[in-house]
JSON list of C-alpha atoms and ligand atoms in Angstrom, two decimals:
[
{"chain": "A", "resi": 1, "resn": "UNK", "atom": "CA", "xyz": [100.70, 69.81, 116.16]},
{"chain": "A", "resi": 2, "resn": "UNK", "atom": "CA", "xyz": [100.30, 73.57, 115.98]},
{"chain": "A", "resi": 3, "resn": "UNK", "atom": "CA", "xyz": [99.30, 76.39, 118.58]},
{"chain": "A", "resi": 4, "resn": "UNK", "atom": "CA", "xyz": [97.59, 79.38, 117.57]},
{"chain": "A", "resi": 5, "resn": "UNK", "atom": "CA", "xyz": [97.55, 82.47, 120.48]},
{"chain": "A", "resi": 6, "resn": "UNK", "atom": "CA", "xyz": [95.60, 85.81, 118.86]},
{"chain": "A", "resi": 7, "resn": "UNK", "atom": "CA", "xyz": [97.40, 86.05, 115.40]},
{"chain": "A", "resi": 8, "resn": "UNK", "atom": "CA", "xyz": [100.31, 84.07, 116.10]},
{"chain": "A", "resi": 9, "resn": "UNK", "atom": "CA", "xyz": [101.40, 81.04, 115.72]},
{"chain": "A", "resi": 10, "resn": "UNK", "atom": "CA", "xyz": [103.50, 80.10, 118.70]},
{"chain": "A", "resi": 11, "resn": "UNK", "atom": "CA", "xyz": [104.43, 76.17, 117.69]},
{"chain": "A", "resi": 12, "resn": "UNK", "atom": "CA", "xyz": [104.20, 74.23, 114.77]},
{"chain": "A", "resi": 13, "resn": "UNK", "atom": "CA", "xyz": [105.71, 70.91, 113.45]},
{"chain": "A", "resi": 14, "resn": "UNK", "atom": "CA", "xyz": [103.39, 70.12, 110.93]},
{"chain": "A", "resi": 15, "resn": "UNK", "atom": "CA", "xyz": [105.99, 70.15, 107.87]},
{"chain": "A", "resi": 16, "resn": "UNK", "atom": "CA", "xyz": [109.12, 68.22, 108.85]},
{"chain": "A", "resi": 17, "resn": "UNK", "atom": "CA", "xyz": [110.61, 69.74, 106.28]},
{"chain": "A", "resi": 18, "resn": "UNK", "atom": "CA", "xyz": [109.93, 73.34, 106.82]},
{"chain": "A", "resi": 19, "resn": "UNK", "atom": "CA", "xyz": [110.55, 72.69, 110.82]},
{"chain": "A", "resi": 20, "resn": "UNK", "atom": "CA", "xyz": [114.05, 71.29, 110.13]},
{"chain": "A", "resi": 21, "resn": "UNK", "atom": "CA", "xyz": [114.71, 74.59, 107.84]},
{"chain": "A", "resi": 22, "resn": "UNK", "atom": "CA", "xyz": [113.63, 77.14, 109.68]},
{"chain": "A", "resi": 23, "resn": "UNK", "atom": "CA", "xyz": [115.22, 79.86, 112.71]},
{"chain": "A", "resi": 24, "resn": "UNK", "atom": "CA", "xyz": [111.80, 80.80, 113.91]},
{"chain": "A", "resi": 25, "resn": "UNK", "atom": "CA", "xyz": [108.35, 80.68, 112.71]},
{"chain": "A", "resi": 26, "resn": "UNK", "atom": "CA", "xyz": [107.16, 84.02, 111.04]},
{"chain": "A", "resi": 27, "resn": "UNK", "atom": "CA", "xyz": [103.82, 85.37, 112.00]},
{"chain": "A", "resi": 28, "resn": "UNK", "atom": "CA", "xyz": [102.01, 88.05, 109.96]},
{"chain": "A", "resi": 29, "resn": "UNK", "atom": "CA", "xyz": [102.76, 91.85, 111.08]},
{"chain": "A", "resi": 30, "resn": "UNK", "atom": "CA", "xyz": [100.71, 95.04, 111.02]},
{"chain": "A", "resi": 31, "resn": "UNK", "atom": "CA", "xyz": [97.40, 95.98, 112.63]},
{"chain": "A", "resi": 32, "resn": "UNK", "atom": "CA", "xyz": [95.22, 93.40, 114.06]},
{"chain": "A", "resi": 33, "resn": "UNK", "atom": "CA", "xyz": [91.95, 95.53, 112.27]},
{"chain": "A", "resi": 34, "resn": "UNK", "atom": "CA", "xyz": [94.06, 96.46, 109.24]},
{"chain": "A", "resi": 35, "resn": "UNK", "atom": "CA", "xyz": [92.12, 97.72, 105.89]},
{"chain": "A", "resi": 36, "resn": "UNK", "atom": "CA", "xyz": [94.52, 95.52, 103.89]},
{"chain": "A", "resi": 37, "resn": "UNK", "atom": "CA", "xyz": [96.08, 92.57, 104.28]},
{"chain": "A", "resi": 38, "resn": "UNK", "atom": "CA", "xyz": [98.91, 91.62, 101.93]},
{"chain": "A", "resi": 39, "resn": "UNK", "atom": "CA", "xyz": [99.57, 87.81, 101.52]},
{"chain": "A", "resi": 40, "resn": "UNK", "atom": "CA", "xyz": [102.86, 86.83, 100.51]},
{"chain": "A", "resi": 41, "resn": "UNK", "atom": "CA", "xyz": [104.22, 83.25, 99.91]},
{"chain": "A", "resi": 42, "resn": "UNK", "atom": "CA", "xyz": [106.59, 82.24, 102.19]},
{"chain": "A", "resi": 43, "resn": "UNK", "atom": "CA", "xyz": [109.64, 83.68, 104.89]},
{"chain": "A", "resi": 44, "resn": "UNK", "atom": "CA", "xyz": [112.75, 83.91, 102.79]},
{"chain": "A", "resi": 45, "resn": "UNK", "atom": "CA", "xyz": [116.38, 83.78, 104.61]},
{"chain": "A", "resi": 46, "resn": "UNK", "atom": "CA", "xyz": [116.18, 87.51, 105.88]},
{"chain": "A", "resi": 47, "resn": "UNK", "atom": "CA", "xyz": [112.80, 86.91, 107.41]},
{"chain": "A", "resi": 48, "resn": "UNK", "atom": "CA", "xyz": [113.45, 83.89, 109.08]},
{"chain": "A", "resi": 49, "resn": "UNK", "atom": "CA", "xyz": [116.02, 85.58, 110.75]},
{"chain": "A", "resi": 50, "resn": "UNK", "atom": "CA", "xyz": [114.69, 88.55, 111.42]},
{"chain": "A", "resi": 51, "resn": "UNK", "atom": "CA", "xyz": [111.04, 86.94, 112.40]},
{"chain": "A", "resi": 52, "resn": "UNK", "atom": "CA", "xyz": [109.00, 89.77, 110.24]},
{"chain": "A", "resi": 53, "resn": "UNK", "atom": "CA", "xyz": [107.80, 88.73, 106.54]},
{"chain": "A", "resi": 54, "resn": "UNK", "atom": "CA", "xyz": [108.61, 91.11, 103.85]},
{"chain": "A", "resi": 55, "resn": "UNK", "atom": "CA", "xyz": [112.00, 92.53, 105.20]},
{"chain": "A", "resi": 56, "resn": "UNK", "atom": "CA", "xyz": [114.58, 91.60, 102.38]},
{"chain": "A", "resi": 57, "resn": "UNK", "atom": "CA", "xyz": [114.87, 93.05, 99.17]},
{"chain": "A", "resi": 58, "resn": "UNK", "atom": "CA", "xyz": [110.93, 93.02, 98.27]},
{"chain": "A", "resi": 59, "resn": "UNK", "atom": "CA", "xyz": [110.41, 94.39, 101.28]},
{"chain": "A", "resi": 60, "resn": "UNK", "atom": "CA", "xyz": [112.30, 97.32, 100.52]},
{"chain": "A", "resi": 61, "resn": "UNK", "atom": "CA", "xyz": [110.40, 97.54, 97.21]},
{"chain": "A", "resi": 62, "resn": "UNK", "atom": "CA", "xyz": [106.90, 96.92, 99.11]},
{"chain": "A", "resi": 63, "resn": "UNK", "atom": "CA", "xyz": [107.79, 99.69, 102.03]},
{"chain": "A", "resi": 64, "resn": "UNK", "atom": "CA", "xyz": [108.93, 101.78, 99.31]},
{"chain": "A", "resi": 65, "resn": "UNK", "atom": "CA", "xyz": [105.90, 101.31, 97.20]},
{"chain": "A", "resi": 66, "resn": "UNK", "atom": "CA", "xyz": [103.58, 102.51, 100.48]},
{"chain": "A", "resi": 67, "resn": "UNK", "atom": "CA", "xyz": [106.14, 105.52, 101.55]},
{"chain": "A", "resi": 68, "resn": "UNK", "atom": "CA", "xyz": [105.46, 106.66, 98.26]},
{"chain": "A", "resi": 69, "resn": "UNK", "atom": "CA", "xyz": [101.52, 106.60, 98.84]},
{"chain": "A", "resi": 70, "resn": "UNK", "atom": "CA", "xyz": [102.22, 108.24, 102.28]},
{"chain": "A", "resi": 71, "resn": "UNK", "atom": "CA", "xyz": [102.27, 105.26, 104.53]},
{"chain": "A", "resi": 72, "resn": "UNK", "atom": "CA", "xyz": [103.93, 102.92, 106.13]},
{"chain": "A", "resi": 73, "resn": "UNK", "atom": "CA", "xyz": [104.22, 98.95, 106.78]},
{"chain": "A", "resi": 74, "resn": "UNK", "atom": "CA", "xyz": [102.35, 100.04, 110.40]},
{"chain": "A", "resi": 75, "resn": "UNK", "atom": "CA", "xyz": [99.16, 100.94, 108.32]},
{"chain": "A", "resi": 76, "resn": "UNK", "atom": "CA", "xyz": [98.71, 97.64, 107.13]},
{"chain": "A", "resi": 77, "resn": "UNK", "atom": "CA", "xyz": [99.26, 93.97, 107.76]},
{"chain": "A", "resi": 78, "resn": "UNK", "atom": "CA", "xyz": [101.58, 91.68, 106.41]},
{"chain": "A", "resi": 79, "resn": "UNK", "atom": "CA", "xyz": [101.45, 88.14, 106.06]},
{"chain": "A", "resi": 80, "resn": "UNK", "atom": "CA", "xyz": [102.49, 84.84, 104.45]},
{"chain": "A", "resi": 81, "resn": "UNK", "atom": "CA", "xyz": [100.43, 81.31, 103.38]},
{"chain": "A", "resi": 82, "resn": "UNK", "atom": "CA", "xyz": [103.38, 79.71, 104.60]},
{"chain": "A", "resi": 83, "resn": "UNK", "atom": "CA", "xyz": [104.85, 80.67, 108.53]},
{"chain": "A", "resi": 84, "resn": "UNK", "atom": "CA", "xyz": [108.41, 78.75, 107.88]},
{"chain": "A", "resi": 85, "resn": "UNK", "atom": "CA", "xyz": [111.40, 79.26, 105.76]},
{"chain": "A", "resi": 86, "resn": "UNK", "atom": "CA", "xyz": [111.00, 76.68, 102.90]},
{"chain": "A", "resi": 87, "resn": "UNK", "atom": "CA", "xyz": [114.72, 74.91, 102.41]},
{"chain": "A", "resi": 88, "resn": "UNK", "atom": "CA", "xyz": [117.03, 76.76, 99.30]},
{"chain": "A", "resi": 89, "resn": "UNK", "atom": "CA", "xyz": [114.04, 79.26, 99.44]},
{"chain": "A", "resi": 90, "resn": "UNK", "atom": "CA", "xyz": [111.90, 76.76, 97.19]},
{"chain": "A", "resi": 91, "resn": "UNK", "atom": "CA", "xyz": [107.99, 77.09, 96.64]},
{"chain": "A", "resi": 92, "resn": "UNK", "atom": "CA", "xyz": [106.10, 75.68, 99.02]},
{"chain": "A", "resi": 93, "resn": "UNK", "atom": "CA", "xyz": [104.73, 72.34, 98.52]},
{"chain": "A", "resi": 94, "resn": "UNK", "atom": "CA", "xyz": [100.78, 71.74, 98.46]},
{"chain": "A", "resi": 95, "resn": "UNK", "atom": "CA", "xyz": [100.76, 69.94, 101.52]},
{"chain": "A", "resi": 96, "resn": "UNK", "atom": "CA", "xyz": [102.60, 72.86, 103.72]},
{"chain": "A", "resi": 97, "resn": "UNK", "atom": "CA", "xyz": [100.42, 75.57, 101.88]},
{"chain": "A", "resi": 98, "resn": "UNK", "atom": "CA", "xyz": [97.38, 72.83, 103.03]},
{"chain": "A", "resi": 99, "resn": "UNK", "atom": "CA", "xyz": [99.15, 72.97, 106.51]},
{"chain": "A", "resi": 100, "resn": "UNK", "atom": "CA", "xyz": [99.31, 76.04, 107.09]},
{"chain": "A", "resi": 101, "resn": "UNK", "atom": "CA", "xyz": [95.91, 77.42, 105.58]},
{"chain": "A", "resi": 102, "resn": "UNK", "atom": "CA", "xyz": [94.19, 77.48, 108.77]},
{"chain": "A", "resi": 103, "resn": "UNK", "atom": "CA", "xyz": [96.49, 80.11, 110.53]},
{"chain": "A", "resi": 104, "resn": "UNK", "atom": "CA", "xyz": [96.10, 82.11, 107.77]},
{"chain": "A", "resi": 105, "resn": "UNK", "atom": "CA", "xyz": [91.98, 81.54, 107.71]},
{"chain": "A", "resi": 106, "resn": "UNK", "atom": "CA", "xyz": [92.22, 82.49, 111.08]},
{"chain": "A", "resi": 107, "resn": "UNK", "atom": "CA", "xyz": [94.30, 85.28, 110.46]},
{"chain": "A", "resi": 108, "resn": "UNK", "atom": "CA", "xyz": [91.83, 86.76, 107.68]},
{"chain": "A", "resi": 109, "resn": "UNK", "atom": "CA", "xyz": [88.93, 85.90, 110.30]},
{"chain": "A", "resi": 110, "resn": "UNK", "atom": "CA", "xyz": [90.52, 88.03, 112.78]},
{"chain": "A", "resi": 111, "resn": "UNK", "atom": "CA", "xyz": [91.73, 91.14, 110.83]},
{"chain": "A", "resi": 112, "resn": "UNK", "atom": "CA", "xyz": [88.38, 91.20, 108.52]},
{"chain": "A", "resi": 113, "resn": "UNK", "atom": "CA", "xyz": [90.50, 93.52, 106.07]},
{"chain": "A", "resi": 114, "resn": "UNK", "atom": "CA", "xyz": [88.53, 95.25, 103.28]},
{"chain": "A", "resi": 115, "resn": "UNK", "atom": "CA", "xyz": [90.44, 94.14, 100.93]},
{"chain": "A", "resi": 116, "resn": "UNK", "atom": "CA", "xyz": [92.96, 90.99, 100.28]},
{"chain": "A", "resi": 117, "resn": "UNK", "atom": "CA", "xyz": [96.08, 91.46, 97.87]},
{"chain": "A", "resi": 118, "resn": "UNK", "atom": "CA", "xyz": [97.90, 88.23, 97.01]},
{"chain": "A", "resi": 119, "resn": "UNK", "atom": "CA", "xyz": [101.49, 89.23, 96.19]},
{"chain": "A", "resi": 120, "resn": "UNK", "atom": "CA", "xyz": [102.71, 87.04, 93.43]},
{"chain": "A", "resi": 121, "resn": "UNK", "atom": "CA", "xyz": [101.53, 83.84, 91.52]},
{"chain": "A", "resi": 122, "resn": "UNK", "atom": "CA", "xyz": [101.62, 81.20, 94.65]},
{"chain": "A", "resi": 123, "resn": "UNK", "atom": "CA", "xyz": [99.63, 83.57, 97.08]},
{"chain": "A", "resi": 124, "resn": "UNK", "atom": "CA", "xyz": [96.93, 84.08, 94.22]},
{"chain": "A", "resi": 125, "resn": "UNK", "atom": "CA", "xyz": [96.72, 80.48, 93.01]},
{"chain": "A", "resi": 126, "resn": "UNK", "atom": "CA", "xyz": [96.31, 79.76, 96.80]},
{"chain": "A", "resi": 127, "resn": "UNK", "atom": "CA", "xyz": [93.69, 82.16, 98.04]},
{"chain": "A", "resi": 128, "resn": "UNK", "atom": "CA", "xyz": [91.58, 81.95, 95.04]},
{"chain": "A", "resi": 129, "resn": "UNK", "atom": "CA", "xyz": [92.26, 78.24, 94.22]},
{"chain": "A", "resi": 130, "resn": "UNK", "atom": "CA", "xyz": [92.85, 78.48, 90.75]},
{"chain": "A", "resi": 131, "resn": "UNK", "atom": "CA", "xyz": [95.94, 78.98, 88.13]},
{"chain": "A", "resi": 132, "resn": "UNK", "atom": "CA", "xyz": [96.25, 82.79, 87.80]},
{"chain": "A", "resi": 133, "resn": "UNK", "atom": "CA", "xyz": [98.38, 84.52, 85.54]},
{"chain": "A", "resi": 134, "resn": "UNK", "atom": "CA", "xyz": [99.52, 87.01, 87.44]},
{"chain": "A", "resi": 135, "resn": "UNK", "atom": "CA", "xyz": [100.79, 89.51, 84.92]},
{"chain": "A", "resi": 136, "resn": "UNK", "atom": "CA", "xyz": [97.47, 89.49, 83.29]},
{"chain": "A", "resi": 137, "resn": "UNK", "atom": "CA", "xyz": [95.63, 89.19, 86.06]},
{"chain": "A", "resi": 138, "resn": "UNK", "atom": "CA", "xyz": [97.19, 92.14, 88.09]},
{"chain": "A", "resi": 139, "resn": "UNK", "atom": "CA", "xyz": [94.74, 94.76, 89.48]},
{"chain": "A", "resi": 140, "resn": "UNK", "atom": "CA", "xyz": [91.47, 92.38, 89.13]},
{"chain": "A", "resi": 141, "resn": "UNK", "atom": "CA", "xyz": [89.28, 91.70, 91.96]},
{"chain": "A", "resi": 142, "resn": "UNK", "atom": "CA", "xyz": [87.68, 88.32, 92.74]},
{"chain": "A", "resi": 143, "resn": "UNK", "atom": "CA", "xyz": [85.41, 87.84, 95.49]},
{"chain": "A", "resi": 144, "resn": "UNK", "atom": "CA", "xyz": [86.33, 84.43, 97.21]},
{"chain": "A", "resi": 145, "resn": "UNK", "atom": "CA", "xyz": [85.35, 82.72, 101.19]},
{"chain": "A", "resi": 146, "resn": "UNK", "atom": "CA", "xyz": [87.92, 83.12, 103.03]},
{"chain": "A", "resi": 147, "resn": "UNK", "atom": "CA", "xyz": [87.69, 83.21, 106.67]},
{"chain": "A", "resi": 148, "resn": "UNK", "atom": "CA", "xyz": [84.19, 82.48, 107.11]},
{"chain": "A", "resi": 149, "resn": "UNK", "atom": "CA", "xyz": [82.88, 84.75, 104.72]},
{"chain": "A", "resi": 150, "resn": "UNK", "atom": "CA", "xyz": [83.34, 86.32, 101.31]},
{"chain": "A", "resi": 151, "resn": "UNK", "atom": "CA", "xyz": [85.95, 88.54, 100.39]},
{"chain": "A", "resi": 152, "resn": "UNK", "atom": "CA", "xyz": [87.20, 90.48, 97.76]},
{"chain": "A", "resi": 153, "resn": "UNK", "atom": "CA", "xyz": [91.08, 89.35, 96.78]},
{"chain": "A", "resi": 154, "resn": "UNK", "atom": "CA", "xyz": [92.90, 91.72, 94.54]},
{"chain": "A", "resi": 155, "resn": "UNK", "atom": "CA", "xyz": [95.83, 90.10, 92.39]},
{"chain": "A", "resi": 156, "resn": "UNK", "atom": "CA", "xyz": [98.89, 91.44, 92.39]},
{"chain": "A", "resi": 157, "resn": "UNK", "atom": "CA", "xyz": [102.71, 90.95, 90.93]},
{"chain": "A", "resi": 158, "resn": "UNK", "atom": "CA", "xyz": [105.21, 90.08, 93.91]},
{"chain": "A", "resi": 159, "resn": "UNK", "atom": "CA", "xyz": [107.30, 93.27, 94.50]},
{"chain": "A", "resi": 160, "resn": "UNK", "atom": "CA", "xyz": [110.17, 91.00, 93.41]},
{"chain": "A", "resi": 161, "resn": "UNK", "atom": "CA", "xyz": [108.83, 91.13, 89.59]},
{"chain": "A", "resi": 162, "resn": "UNK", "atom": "CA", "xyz": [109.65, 94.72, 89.65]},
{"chain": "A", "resi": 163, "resn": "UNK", "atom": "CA", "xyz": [112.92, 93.95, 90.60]},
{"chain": "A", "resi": 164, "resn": "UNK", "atom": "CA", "xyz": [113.68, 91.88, 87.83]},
{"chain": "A", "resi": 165, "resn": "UNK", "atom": "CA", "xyz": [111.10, 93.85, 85.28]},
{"chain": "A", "resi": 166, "resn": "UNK", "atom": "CA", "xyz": [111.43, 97.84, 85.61]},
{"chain": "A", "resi": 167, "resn": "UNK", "atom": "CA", "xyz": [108.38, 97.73, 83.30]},
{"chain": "A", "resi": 168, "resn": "UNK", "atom": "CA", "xyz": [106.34, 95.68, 85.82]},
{"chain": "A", "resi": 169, "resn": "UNK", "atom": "CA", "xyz": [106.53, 98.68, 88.46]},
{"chain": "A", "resi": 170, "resn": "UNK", "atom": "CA", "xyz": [103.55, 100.36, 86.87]},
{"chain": "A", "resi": 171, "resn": "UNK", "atom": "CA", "xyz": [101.04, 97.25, 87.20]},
{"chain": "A", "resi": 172, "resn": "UNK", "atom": "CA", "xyz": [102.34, 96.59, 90.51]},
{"chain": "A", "resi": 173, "resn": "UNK", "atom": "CA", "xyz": [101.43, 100.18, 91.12]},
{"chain": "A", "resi": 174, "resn": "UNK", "atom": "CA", "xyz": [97.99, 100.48, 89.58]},
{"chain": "A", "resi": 175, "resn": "UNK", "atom": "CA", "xyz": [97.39, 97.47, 91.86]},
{"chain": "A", "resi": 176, "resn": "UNK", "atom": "CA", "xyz": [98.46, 99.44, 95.19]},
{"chain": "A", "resi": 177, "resn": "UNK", "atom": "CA", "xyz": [95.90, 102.12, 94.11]},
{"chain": "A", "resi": 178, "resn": "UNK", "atom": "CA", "xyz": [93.58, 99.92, 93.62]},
{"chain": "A", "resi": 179, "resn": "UNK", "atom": "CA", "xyz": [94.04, 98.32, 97.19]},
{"chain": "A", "resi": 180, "resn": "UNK", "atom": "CA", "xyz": [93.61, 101.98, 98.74]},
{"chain": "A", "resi": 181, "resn": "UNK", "atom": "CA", "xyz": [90.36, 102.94, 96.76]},
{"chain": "A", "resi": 182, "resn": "UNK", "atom": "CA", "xyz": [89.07, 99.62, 98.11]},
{"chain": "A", "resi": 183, "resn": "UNK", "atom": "CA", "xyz": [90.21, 100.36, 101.69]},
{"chain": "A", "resi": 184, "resn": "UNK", "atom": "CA", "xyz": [87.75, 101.30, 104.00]},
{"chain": "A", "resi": 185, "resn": "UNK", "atom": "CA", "xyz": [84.86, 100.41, 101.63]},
{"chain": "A", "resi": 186, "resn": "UNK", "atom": "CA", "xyz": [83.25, 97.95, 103.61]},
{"chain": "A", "resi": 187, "resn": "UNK", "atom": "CA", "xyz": [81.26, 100.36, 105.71]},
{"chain": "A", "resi": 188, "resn": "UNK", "atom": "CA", "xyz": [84.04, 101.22, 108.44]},
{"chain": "A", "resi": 189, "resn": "UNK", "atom": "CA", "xyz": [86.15, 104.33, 108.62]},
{"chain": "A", "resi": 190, "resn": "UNK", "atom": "CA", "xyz": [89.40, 103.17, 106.48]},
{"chain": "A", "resi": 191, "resn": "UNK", "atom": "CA", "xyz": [92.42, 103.60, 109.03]},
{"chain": "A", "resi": 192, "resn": "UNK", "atom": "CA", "xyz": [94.56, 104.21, 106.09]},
{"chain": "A", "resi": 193, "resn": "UNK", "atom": "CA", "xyz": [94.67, 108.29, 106.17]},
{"chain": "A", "resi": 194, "resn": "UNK", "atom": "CA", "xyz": [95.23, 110.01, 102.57]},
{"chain": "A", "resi": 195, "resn": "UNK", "atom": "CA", "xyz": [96.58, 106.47, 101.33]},
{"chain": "B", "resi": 201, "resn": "URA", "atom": "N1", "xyz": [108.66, 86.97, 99.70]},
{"chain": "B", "resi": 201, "resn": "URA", "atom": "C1", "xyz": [107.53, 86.51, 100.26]},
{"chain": "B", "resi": 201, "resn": "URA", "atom": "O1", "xyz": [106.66, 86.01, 99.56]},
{"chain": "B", "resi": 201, "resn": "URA", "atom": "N2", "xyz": [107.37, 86.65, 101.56]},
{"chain": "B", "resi": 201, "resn": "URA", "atom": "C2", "xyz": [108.26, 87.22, 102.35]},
{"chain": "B", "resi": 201, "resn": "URA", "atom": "O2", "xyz": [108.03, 87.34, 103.55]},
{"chain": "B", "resi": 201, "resn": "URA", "atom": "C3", "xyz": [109.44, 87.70, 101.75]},
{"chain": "B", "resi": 201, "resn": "URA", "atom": "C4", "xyz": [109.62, 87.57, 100.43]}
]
C-alpha cells in the first residue's frame, strides 16, 4: 500500500481519491539533518506538477520570507502532512491526513529538526492534535511526540494569510524569528549560518 525509501515516498495508493488526482507524489525537500522543518498541508496544482512542495505563490512568499533572513529553501526542509494533490485543491480529509501520518513520522524521525513550524491551521491542528487558532496562536511553542520523541512545534500562519492580509506579514514574521532563535538549540551546531 505505500513504499517508503530514505525520506521518500516512492508509491502510495492509500487514498483513492488523492491517487486518482494527483501527477506525482510530492516528497518533502531540504536537508535530510535540517534545523527546521516546515510542515505544510498539502501539494497544490504547481507542486504536483513540479514535484517540490511550496513552489506556487506561498512559496514565493515563504522563499522570500528566508532570503530576507539570509537564507535559502536549501537551509531547511520542506514538507507536507499530505504527499498528493487533494482534488479542486480541497483540505484534506481525516482519513488521508491519518494515511499519510506515518511518512511524515518517519520523516520527523529522520531529520530530528530542532524545531517544527506548522504552516497554517490544518498542519497545526494535525501535529499537535488539537483545534488551534492560528492567528492567536502564531509564534507559541508546544512541545508534542512526534517521531518517537518529544518535540517542540512552533505555530505559524500559512504564508498564504499574508497574501490575503498585508497585516498578517508581521506575525508570520515574528514566527520565522522565532524558528531561527530555536534553531540549533538542541545541543548541535545549528546549520543555519547568521539566520
Ligand atoms: N500550500 C501548502 O500547504 N503546501 C504546499 O506545498 C503548497 C501550498
Amino acid at each position: 500500500m505505500g513504499t517508503m525509501e530514505g525520506l521518500d515516498v516512492t508509491d502510495c495508493t492509500r487514498c483513492p481519491a488523492l491517487v486518482e488526482c494527483r501527477s506525482q507524489i510530492v516528497n518533502g525537500v531540504g536537508p535530510e539533518d535540517a534545523d527546521v522543518l516546515f510542515i505544510g498541508e498539502a501539494p497544490g496544482a504547481r507542486e504536483d506538477e513540479r514535484g517540490e512542495p511550496f513552489v506556487g505563490r506561498s512559496g514565493s512568499v515563504l522563499d522570500e520570507k528566508l532570503r530576507d533572513r539570509g537564507l535559502s529553501r536549501a537551509d531547511v526542509r520542506i514538507t507536507n502532512c499530505v504527499r498528493c494533490r487533494p482534488p479542486e485543491n480541497r483540505d484534506p480529509t481525516t482519513e488521508e491526513l491519518g494515511n499519510c501520518r506515518e511518512y511524515l513520522e518517519r520523516e520527523i524521525e529522520l531529520v530530528d529538526p530542532d524545531v517544527i513550524v506548522t504552516l497554517g491551521k490544518v498542519p497545526s491542528q494535525h501535529v499537535l492534535d488539537r483545534d488551534v487558532a492560528v492567528t492567536n496562536e502564531a509564534g507559541s511553542i508546544e512541545a508534542v511526540e512526534l517521531g518517537g520523541t518529544k518535540r517542540d512545534v512552533l505555530v505559524c500562519l500559512h504564508p498564504a494569510a499574508t497574501l490575503y492580509d498585508r497585516s498578517q506579514e508581521s506575525t508570520f514574521e515574528s514566527a520565522l524569528d522565532k524558528a531561527a532563535t530555536m534553531a540549533g538549540a538542541n545541543g548541535g551546531q545549528s546549520n543555519l549560518g547568521d539566520f
